[in-house]
Short mmCIF file of C-alpha atoms in Angstrom, two decimals:
data_model
loop_
_atom_site.label_atom_id
_atom_site.label_comp_id
_atom_site.label_asym_id
_atom_site.label_seq_id
_atom_site.Cartn_x
_atom_site.Cartn_y
_atom_site.Cartn_z
CA MET L 1 0.14 -0.13 0.09
CA ALA L 2 2.83 2.54 0.89
CA ALA L 3 4.29 1.77 -2.76
CA SER L 4 0.87 2.60 -4.50
CA SER L 5 -0.10 5.41 -2.39
CA HIS L 6 3.46 7.25 -3.07
CA SER L 7 3.23 6.48 -6.64
CA LEU L 8 -0.20 7.71 -6.29
CA ALA L 9 0.89 11.26 -4.82
CA SER L 10 3.89 11.33 -6.95
CA SER L 11 1.66 11.05 -10.27
CA ALA L 12 -0.69 13.78 -9.04
CA CYS L 13 2.20 16.09 -7.96
CA PHE L 14 4.74 15.74 -10.79
CA SER L 15 3.38 14.54 -13.69
CA THR L 16 3.09 16.89 -16.88
CA THR L 17 0.53 14.75 -18.78
CA PRO L 18 -2.85 15.83 -18.86
CA ALA L 19 -5.07 14.58 -15.80
CA ARG L 20 -7.53 11.67 -16.53
CA LYS L 21 -10.87 12.77 -15.66
CA PHE L 22 -12.77 10.13 -13.38
CA SER L 23 -16.37 9.56 -13.58
CA GLY L 24 -18.30 8.98 -10.89
CA SER L 25 -17.84 5.04 -10.75
CA ASP L 26 -14.46 5.62 -11.41
CA ARG L 27 -14.14 7.27 -8.14
CA PHE L 28 -16.32 5.03 -6.04
CA GLN L 29 -14.14 1.99 -7.56
CA LEU L 30 -10.81 3.35 -6.43
CA ALA L 31 -12.17 5.01 -2.98
CA LYS L 32 -13.38 1.25 -2.20
CA SER L 33 -9.90 -0.36 -3.75
CA LEU L 34 -8.12 1.91 -0.81
CA LEU L 35 -10.84 1.26 1.58
CA CYS L 36 -10.99 -2.25 1.38
CA ARG L 37 -7.27 -2.75 2.32
CA LYS L 38 -6.59 -4.08 5.81
CA ILE L 39 -4.93 -1.34 7.73
CA PRO L 40 -3.78 -2.46 11.23
CA GLY L 41 -5.64 -0.25 14.13
CA PHE L 42 -8.38 1.26 12.03
CA SER L 43 -10.93 -1.35 11.37
CA GLY L 44 -13.91 0.91 12.68
CA SER L 45 -13.14 3.75 10.29
CA VAL L 46 -12.71 1.36 7.36
CA VAL L 47 -16.15 -0.39 8.37
CA CYS L 48 -17.95 3.10 8.60
CA ALA L 49 -16.54 4.15 5.12
CA ARG L 50 -17.63 0.64 3.21
CA ARG L 51 -21.01 1.48 4.48
CA ILE L 52 -20.87 4.54 3.05
CA CYS L 53 -20.12 3.53 -0.16
CA SER L 54 -22.09 0.48 0.01
CA ASN L 55 -25.24 2.92 0.54
CA TYR L 56 -23.96 4.90 -2.26
CA ALA L 57 -23.57 1.67 -4.72
CA SER L 58 -27.20 0.69 -3.62
CA SER L 59 -28.97 3.69 -3.83
CA GLY L 60 -27.73 4.42 -7.42
CA ASP L 61 -28.19 8.26 -6.83
CA GLN L 62 -26.07 10.05 -9.79
CA SER L 63 -27.42 13.40 -8.87
CA ASN L 64 -24.77 16.52 -8.24
CA TYR L 65 -25.43 16.04 -4.81
CA GLY L 66 -24.18 12.38 -4.87
CA LYS L 67 -21.15 13.39 -6.96
CA LYS L 68 -19.88 16.09 -4.72
CA LEU L 69 -20.45 13.79 -2.09
CA MET L 70 -18.05 11.35 -4.00
CA ASP L 71 -15.68 13.58 -4.63
CA SER L 72 -15.56 14.82 -0.73
CA ILE L 73 -14.81 10.91 0.08
CA PHE L 74 -12.58 10.35 -2.67
CA VAL L 75 -10.39 12.88 -1.55
CA ALA L 76 -10.59 11.74 2.25
CA CYS L 77 -9.88 8.46 0.98
CA THR L 78 -6.73 9.31 -0.94
CA SER L 79 -5.44 11.41 1.98
CA VAL L 80 -6.08 8.70 4.51
CA ALA L 81 -4.42 6.13 2.60
CA LEU L 82 -1.38 8.20 2.48
CA SER L 83 -1.14 8.76 5.83
CA PHE L 84 -1.84 5.33 6.71
CA SER L 85 1.35 4.39 4.33
CA LEU L 86 3.41 6.66 6.36
CA TYR L 87 2.00 4.85 9.43
CA ILE L 88 2.51 1.55 8.38
CA ALA L 89 6.04 2.11 6.87
CA ASP L 90 7.14 3.48 10.42
CA VAL L 91 8.69 6.73 8.84
CA ASP L 92 8.88 9.50 11.33
CA PRO L 93 6.93 12.19 9.32
CA ALA L 94 9.82 14.85 10.10
CA SER L 95 12.62 12.53 8.48
CA ALA L 96 10.49 12.10 5.59
CA PHE L 97 10.85 15.49 4.32
CA VAL L 98 14.15 16.91 6.50
CA VAL L 99 17.33 15.07 5.58
CA THR L 100 20.30 15.65 8.14
CA SER L 101 23.64 14.18 8.64
CA PRO L 102 25.34 13.34 11.98
CA ARG L 103 27.77 16.13 13.18
CA LYS L 104 31.24 14.32 12.53
CA LEU L 105 34.56 15.91 13.71
CA GLN L 106 37.61 15.85 11.72
CA THR L 107 40.76 13.92 13.02
CA ASP L 108 42.65 16.98 13.96
CA GLU L 109 39.63 18.04 15.79
CA LEU L 110 38.90 15.37 17.74
CA ALA L 111 42.94 15.43 18.98
CA THR L 112 42.45 19.09 19.70
CA VAL L 113 39.36 18.52 22.17
CA ARG L 114 41.24 15.21 23.46
CA LEU L 115 44.19 17.22 24.52
CA PHE L 116 42.18 20.18 26.07
CA GLN L 117 39.91 17.54 28.08
CA GLU L 118 42.93 15.73 29.22
CA ASN L 119 45.14 18.81 30.26
CA THR L 120 42.73 21.06 31.76
CA PRO L 121 42.58 19.47 35.22
CA SER L 122 46.15 20.17 35.76
CA VAL L 123 45.67 23.98 35.16
CA VAL L 124 44.45 26.22 37.85
CA TYR L 125 43.49 29.45 38.46
CA ILE L 126 45.59 32.13 41.02
CA THR L 127 43.90 34.95 42.74
CA ASN L 128 46.12 37.77 44.07
CA LEU L 129 44.92 39.53 47.07
CA ALA L 130 46.14 42.68 48.74
CA SER L 131 45.53 43.81 52.21
CA ARG L 132 44.14 47.42 52.61
CA GLN L 133 42.73 49.42 55.46
CA ASP L 134 39.55 51.41 55.80
CA MET L 135 40.39 54.95 56.30
CA PHE L 136 37.34 55.56 58.56
CA THR L 137 37.09 52.43 60.56
CA LEU L 138 40.54 51.35 60.30
CA ASP L 139 39.76 47.54 59.53
CA VAL L 140 42.06 45.69 57.42
CA PHE L 141 40.45 43.71 54.62
CA GLU L 142 41.76 41.73 51.34
CA VAL L 143 41.14 42.95 47.95
CA PRO L 144 41.80 41.23 44.47
CA GLN L 145 44.77 43.24 42.82
CA GLY L 146 45.30 40.48 40.07
CA SER L 147 44.76 37.37 38.87
CA GLY L 148 46.69 34.96 36.68
CA SER L 149 46.96 30.90 35.59
CA GLY L 150 49.17 28.08 36.46
CA PHE L 151 49.66 24.52 36.32
CA VAL L 152 50.45 21.24 38.53
CA TRP L 153 53.81 20.52 38.76
CA ASP L 154 53.70 17.55 40.98
CA LYS L 155 51.73 15.87 43.51
CA ASN L 156 53.03 17.31 46.38
CA GLY L 157 51.26 20.36 45.80
CA ASN L 158 53.69 22.27 43.76
CA ILE L 159 52.06 25.05 41.64
CA VAL L 160 54.37 26.87 38.78
CA THR L 161 53.29 30.08 37.70
CA ASN L 162 54.84 33.39 37.03
CA TYR L 163 56.37 36.06 39.45
CA HIS L 164 54.42 38.97 38.40
CA VAL L 165 51.33 37.22 38.73
CA ILE L 166 52.18 36.92 42.64
CA ARG L 167 54.02 39.92 42.99
CA GLY L 168 53.10 42.55 45.72
CA ALA L 169 50.29 39.75 46.86
CA SER L 170 49.69 39.62 50.85
CA ASP L 171 47.82 36.33 50.33
CA LEU L 172 47.17 33.81 47.48
CA ARG L 173 44.33 31.70 46.64
CA VAL L 174 44.53 28.64 43.84
CA THR L 175 41.55 27.30 42.35
CA LEU L 176 41.42 23.83 40.89
CA ALA L 177 39.55 22.63 37.93
CA ASP L 178 36.85 21.40 40.34
CA GLN L 179 36.20 24.51 41.66
CA THR L 180 37.73 24.04 45.01
CA THR L 181 40.10 26.53 46.38
CA TYR L 182 43.20 26.42 48.57
CA ASP L 183 44.99 29.07 50.26
CA ALA L 184 48.65 28.93 48.72
CA LYS L 185 51.83 29.63 50.23
CA VAL L 186 55.04 31.20 48.02
CA VAL L 187 57.64 28.13 48.07
CA GLY L 188 60.09 30.65 46.04
CA PHE L 189 60.71 32.84 42.96
CA ASP L 190 62.92 33.89 40.60
CA GLN L 191 62.52 37.15 39.43
CA ASP L 192 65.11 37.45 36.77
CA LYS L 193 63.31 34.30 34.55
CA ASP L 194 59.84 35.49 36.06
CA VAL L 195 59.11 32.09 37.75
CA ALA L 196 57.45 31.30 40.86
CA VAL L 197 56.32 28.12 43.02
CA LEU L 198 53.52 28.05 45.13
CA HIS L 199 52.14 25.07 47.87
CA ILE L 200 48.70 24.23 48.31
CA ASP L 201 47.69 21.66 50.84
CA ALA L 202 45.34 19.75 48.54
CA PRO L 203 44.60 15.76 48.36
CA LYS L 204 46.66 13.92 46.08
CA ASP L 205 43.86 12.68 44.25
CA LYS L 206 42.87 16.36 43.29
CA LEU L 207 46.19 16.96 41.85
CA ARG L 208 47.25 16.04 38.09
CA PRO L 209 50.44 16.90 37.19
CA ILE L 210 50.74 18.32 33.74
CA PRO L 211 52.81 16.17 31.51
CA ILE L 212 56.61 17.80 30.97
CA GLY L 213 58.16 18.10 27.65
CA VAL L 214 61.53 19.37 26.36
CA SER L 215 61.71 22.71 24.30
CA ALA L 216 65.31 22.36 22.88
CA ASP L 217 64.11 20.61 19.57
CA LEU L 218 61.04 22.65 18.64
CA LEU L 219 60.66 24.20 15.18
CA VAL L 220 59.21 27.07 13.91
CA GLY L 221 55.60 26.27 12.57
CA GLN L 222 54.68 23.47 15.07
CA LYS L 223 51.30 23.67 16.53
CA VAL L 224 50.94 25.06 19.92
CA PHE L 225 47.97 25.48 22.38
CA ALA L 226 47.56 27.72 25.64
CA ILE L 227 45.43 26.81 27.99
CA GLY L 228 44.50 29.46 30.56
CA ASN L 229 42.05 31.88 32.66
CA PRO L 230 42.26 35.17 30.50
CA PHE L 231 39.93 38.09 32.04
CA GLY L 232 39.03 35.66 34.54
CA LEU L 233 37.20 33.69 32.75
CA ASP L 234 37.06 29.60 33.10
CA HIS L 235 39.48 27.17 31.32
CA THR L 236 40.05 28.80 27.79
CA LEU L 237 41.77 27.26 24.97
CA THR L 238 43.77 29.19 22.10
CA THR L 239 45.83 27.39 19.32
CA GLY L 240 48.66 28.78 17.05
CA VAL L 241 52.09 27.86 15.91
CA ILE L 242 55.35 28.57 17.10
CA SER L 243 56.28 31.78 15.09
CA GLY L 244 59.97 32.15 16.51
CA LEU L 245 62.59 30.60 18.67
CA ARG L 246 65.30 31.87 20.54
CA ARG L 247 63.73 35.40 21.20
CA GLU L 248 64.87 37.57 24.19
CA ILE L 249 62.70 39.48 26.35
CA ASN L 250 63.26 41.50 29.62
CA SER L 251 62.11 40.35 33.05
CA ALA L 252 59.22 42.44 34.07
CA ALA L 253 60.83 42.82 37.65
CA THR L 254 64.45 43.36 37.32
CA GLY L 255 64.79 44.27 33.39
CA ARG L 256 67.37 41.22 33.06
CA PRO L 257 67.13 39.47 29.72
CA ILE L 258 65.54 35.78 29.29
CA GLN L 259 66.94 34.04 26.71
CA ASP L 260 65.36 31.37 24.16
CA VAL L 261 61.98 32.49 24.38
CA ILE L 262 59.68 31.03 22.46
CA GLN L 263 57.36 33.29 20.21
CA THR L 264 54.13 32.16 19.27
CA ASP L 265 50.62 33.71 17.41
CA ALA L 266 48.15 31.77 19.96
CA ALA L 267 46.47 34.33 21.62
CA ILE L 268 47.91 35.22 25.00
CA ASN L 269 45.49 37.66 27.23
CA PRO L 270 45.94 38.93 30.41
CA GLY L 271 44.90 36.18 33.05
CA ASN L 272 46.59 33.57 30.41
CA SER L 273 50.00 34.58 32.54
CA GLY L 274 51.63 31.44 34.06
CA GLY L 275 49.37 29.10 32.35
CA PRO L 276 51.10 26.33 30.23
CA LEU L 277 52.17 26.15 26.39
CA LEU L 278 51.80 22.84 25.17
CA ASP L 279 52.70 20.48 22.05
CA SER L 280 50.40 18.84 19.86
CA SER L 281 51.14 15.72 22.53
CA GLY L 282 50.08 18.00 25.33
CA ASN L 283 53.41 17.98 26.62
CA LEU L 284 54.35 21.26 28.54
CA ILE L 285 56.98 23.14 26.22
CA GLY L 286 56.84 26.68 28.07
CA ILE L 287 54.92 29.07 30.41
CA ASN L 288 53.26 31.85 28.62
CA THR L 289 54.64 35.22 30.34
CA ALA L 290 54.11 38.19 27.89
CA ILE L 291 52.73 39.92 24.94
CA TYR L 292 54.00 42.38 22.53
CA SER L 293 51.24 44.96 22.27
CA PRO L 294 51.21 48.73 22.35
CA SER L 295 47.61 48.65 22.74
CA GLY L 296 47.62 45.83 25.41
CA ALA L 297 45.75 43.54 23.41
CA SER L 298 46.72 40.32 21.95
CA SER L 299 48.21 41.15 18.50
CA GLY L 300 49.15 37.64 17.93
CA VAL L 301 52.64 37.99 19.40
CA GLY L 302 53.24 36.28 22.55
CA PHE L 303 56.05 34.64 24.49
CA SER L 304 56.63 31.82 26.67
CA ILE L 305 59.44 30.92 28.80
CA PRO L 306 61.17 27.50 27.68
CA VAL L 307 60.50 24.52 29.70
CA ASP L 308 64.30 23.49 29.81
CA THR L 309 64.82 26.58 31.53
CA VAL L 310 61.61 26.25 33.94
CA SER L 311 62.65 22.62 35.09
CA GLY L 312 66.06 24.10 36.34
CA ILE L 313 64.38 26.96 37.96
CA VAL L 314 61.52 24.81 39.53
CA ASP L 315 63.94 21.93 40.87
CA GLN L 316 66.22 24.72 42.96
CA LEU L 317 63.24 26.38 44.05
CA VAL L 318 61.54 23.67 45.60
CA GLN L 319 64.66 22.20 47.20
CA PHE L 320 66.34 25.57 48.29
CA GLY L 321 63.40 28.15 48.13
CA LYS L 322 65.85 30.30 46.21
CA VAL L 323 67.75 29.96 42.99
CA THR L 324 71.52 30.38 43.13
CA ARG L 325 72.89 32.58 40.03
CA PRO L 326 76.10 33.98 39.82
CA ILE L 327 77.02 37.64 39.79
CA LEU L 328 79.70 40.29 39.12
CA GLY L 329 78.54 42.34 41.84
CA ILE L 330 78.52 45.91 39.74
CA LYS L 331 76.11 48.40 38.53
CA PHE L 332 76.52 49.52 34.87
CA ALA L 333 75.52 52.27 32.85
CA PRO L 334 72.85 52.20 30.33
CA ASP L 335 74.04 51.00 26.74
CA GLN L 336 72.69 54.28 25.36
CA SER L 337 75.21 56.27 27.36
CA VAL L 338 78.43 54.09 26.60
CA GLU L 339 77.63 54.27 23.22
CA GLN L 340 77.52 58.16 23.15
CA LEU L 341 81.14 57.67 24.77
CA GLY L 342 81.96 55.85 21.28
CA VAL L 343 83.16 52.68 23.11
CA THR L 344 81.68 49.30 22.77
CA GLY L 345 81.12 47.46 25.96
CA VAL L 346 79.90 47.62 29.42
CA LEU L 347 80.71 50.82 31.78
CA VAL L 348 80.95 49.85 35.46
CA LEU L 349 79.12 52.55 37.31
CA ASP L 350 79.90 51.05 40.68
CA ALA L 351 81.67 47.84 42.23
CA PRO L 352 81.23 47.60 45.95
CA PRO L 353 83.89 46.52 47.90
CA ASN L 354 82.40 43.32 49.20
CA GLY L 355 81.08 42.47 45.85
CA PRO L 356 83.08 40.07 43.57
CA ALA L 357 84.10 42.56 41.17
CA GLY L 358 85.37 44.78 44.07
CA LYS L 359 87.53 42.40 45.58
CA ALA L 360 88.88 41.47 42.34
CA GLY L 361 89.68 45.33 41.55
CA LEU L 362 87.77 46.94 39.24
CA LEU L 363 87.37 50.30 39.25
CA PRO L 364 84.10 52.05 39.56
CA THR L 365 82.99 55.60 37.95
CA LYS L 366 83.67 58.41 40.10
CA ARG L 367 84.50 62.37 40.09
CA ASP L 368 87.71 63.97 41.49
CA SER L 369 88.11 66.74 43.47
CA TYR L 370 87.37 69.12 40.64
CA GLY L 371 83.94 67.55 39.67
CA ARG L 372 85.27 65.99 36.67
CA LEU L 373 83.87 62.77 35.77
CA ILE L 374 86.67 59.60 35.78
CA LEU L 375 85.30 56.73 33.83
CA GLY L 376 85.93 53.49 35.45
CA ASP L 377 86.76 50.03 33.79
CA ILE L 378 84.69 49.38 30.76
CA ILE L 379 84.36 45.32 30.10
CA THR L 380 84.74 44.27 26.50
CA SER L 381 84.74 40.33 27.35
CA ILE L 382 84.65 37.49 29.99
CA ASN L 383 86.00 34.54 29.60
CA GLY L 384 86.94 35.16 25.56
CA LYS L 385 83.52 35.95 25.04
CA LYS L 386 82.86 39.61 23.24
CA VAL L 387 80.72 41.67 25.53
CA SER L 388 79.07 44.62 23.62
CA ASN L 389 76.07 45.43 26.06
CA GLY L 390 74.35 44.53 29.05
CA THR L 391 72.43 41.67 27.48
CA ASP L 392 75.67 39.86 26.56
CA LEU L 393 76.91 40.33 30.04
CA TYR L 394 73.85 38.61 31.65
CA ARG L 395 73.86 35.91 28.84
CA ILE L 396 77.50 34.98 29.52
CA LEU L 397 76.93 34.97 33.48
CA ASP L 398 73.86 32.63 32.74
CA GLN L 399 75.91 30.28 31.47
CA CYS L 400 78.43 30.48 34.34
CA LYS L 401 78.26 28.68 37.99
CA VAL L 402 78.44 29.95 41.54
CA GLY L 403 82.48 30.09 42.72
CA GLU L 404 83.48 29.56 39.25
CA LYS L 405 86.44 32.01 38.60
CA VAL L 406 85.93 34.26 34.90
CA ILE L 407 88.60 36.04 33.42
CA VAL L 408 86.97 39.78 32.84
CA GLU L 409 88.69 41.73 30.10
CA VAL L 410 88.40 45.45 30.75
CA LEU L 411 89.34 48.54 28.90
CA ARG L 412 91.02 51.09 31.58
CA GLY L 413 91.86 54.18 30.11
CA ASP L 414 93.76 53.35 27.04
CA GLN L 415 95.00 50.02 28.20
CA LYS L 416 93.07 46.75 28.19
CA GLU L 417 93.63 44.63 31.23
CA LYS L 418 92.47 41.05 32.58
CA ILE L 419 91.56 40.45 35.74
CA PRO L 420 89.88 37.24 37.42
CA VAL L 421 86.88 37.30 39.13
CA LEU L 422 85.58 34.73 41.72
CA LEU L 423 81.55 34.64 40.86
CA GLU L 424 79.44 34.60 44.09
CA PRO L 425 75.93 33.88 44.19
CA LYS L 426 73.15 36.68 44.37
CA PRO L 427 71.97 37.92 47.62
CA GLU L 428 68.75 36.59 48.92
CA GLU L 429 65.65 38.97 48.29
CA SER L 430 62.41 39.06 50.33
#
């Protein structure tokens, strides 16, 4: 019946041949053939329709009234037959006229979704609180003065983030992915590299450490993913590629250069700082730390501290609470001032006598009894490596160790001298 009804509907709707004129008897026979078919569940209506047809056939009335009655019955029977055909065929009326295809994700989309779902539990939200005193009541209260992201480093409750995220905080709070919040304590920080480690007393089953990767073999064009809490929103994923390697930026706290920084076009907005930068395998390759943007908005130039640098710093902070980094113990002039003198190197402005350079005999800049400026030593190389500016000096010192003796070559007046200096650790900072 479904097939005959479908062919009937098709011929009625789409046929281009002249329509056949049905006589009253033809209409009666067609309606009867439709109604005489057995349709489950509708026996009562069929019997009623059969009686109407039987009465019409027995009366033999061919008047206009009879013709109109048969026309109505014919239309009604055809409609009922079409409806029943859909019912018997068990076809959903909506799906009979609307064709939909199930949503299918591509392979790379599935990989991205899986990466976000697997690594989100490792990313935390950090709130920086500062103490304020009411000027009228003198009550002390805490107000949020900043926020950022971080990630779980190990099962012991150590959380890694940027130093500038926690700078100036009187209290810190860490919110995990399940929205549980814990008070955090500062384990240690490295201002020069903008890295800090916090500790929370959370159950180990709630802590999921992030997988640690390697940043030494990264390639430009490699796909990366940044997870964080930009603008205080819940976990957010941005994607991009590595657009540059071995970049150099300055620490926001000390101005000391950070070498081998990863440049990416993945959007890094305020609140993303301290969050992880992941490779396509979901492994940590850097900490999102800064963006280059005159307007403060994401301009497609973001920077991440490489994980190879971070790992060594975190290990020292967890073990000793501080980073032991060698220093010369000098203050030097801005690079622009040295360029105006027409020389190349680092001009020593001050060398405290209790510091490594002072003990070794490096001369600072000073004025004589007549107020004339007497230039101090100008450092031109360390261990044979050329020093053209302050960045070169820091880069060379980062490759040295505490207690190591280095040969500092200086320009003193018109003479060059080589002076051995024993490097000492950087003084502790509160």
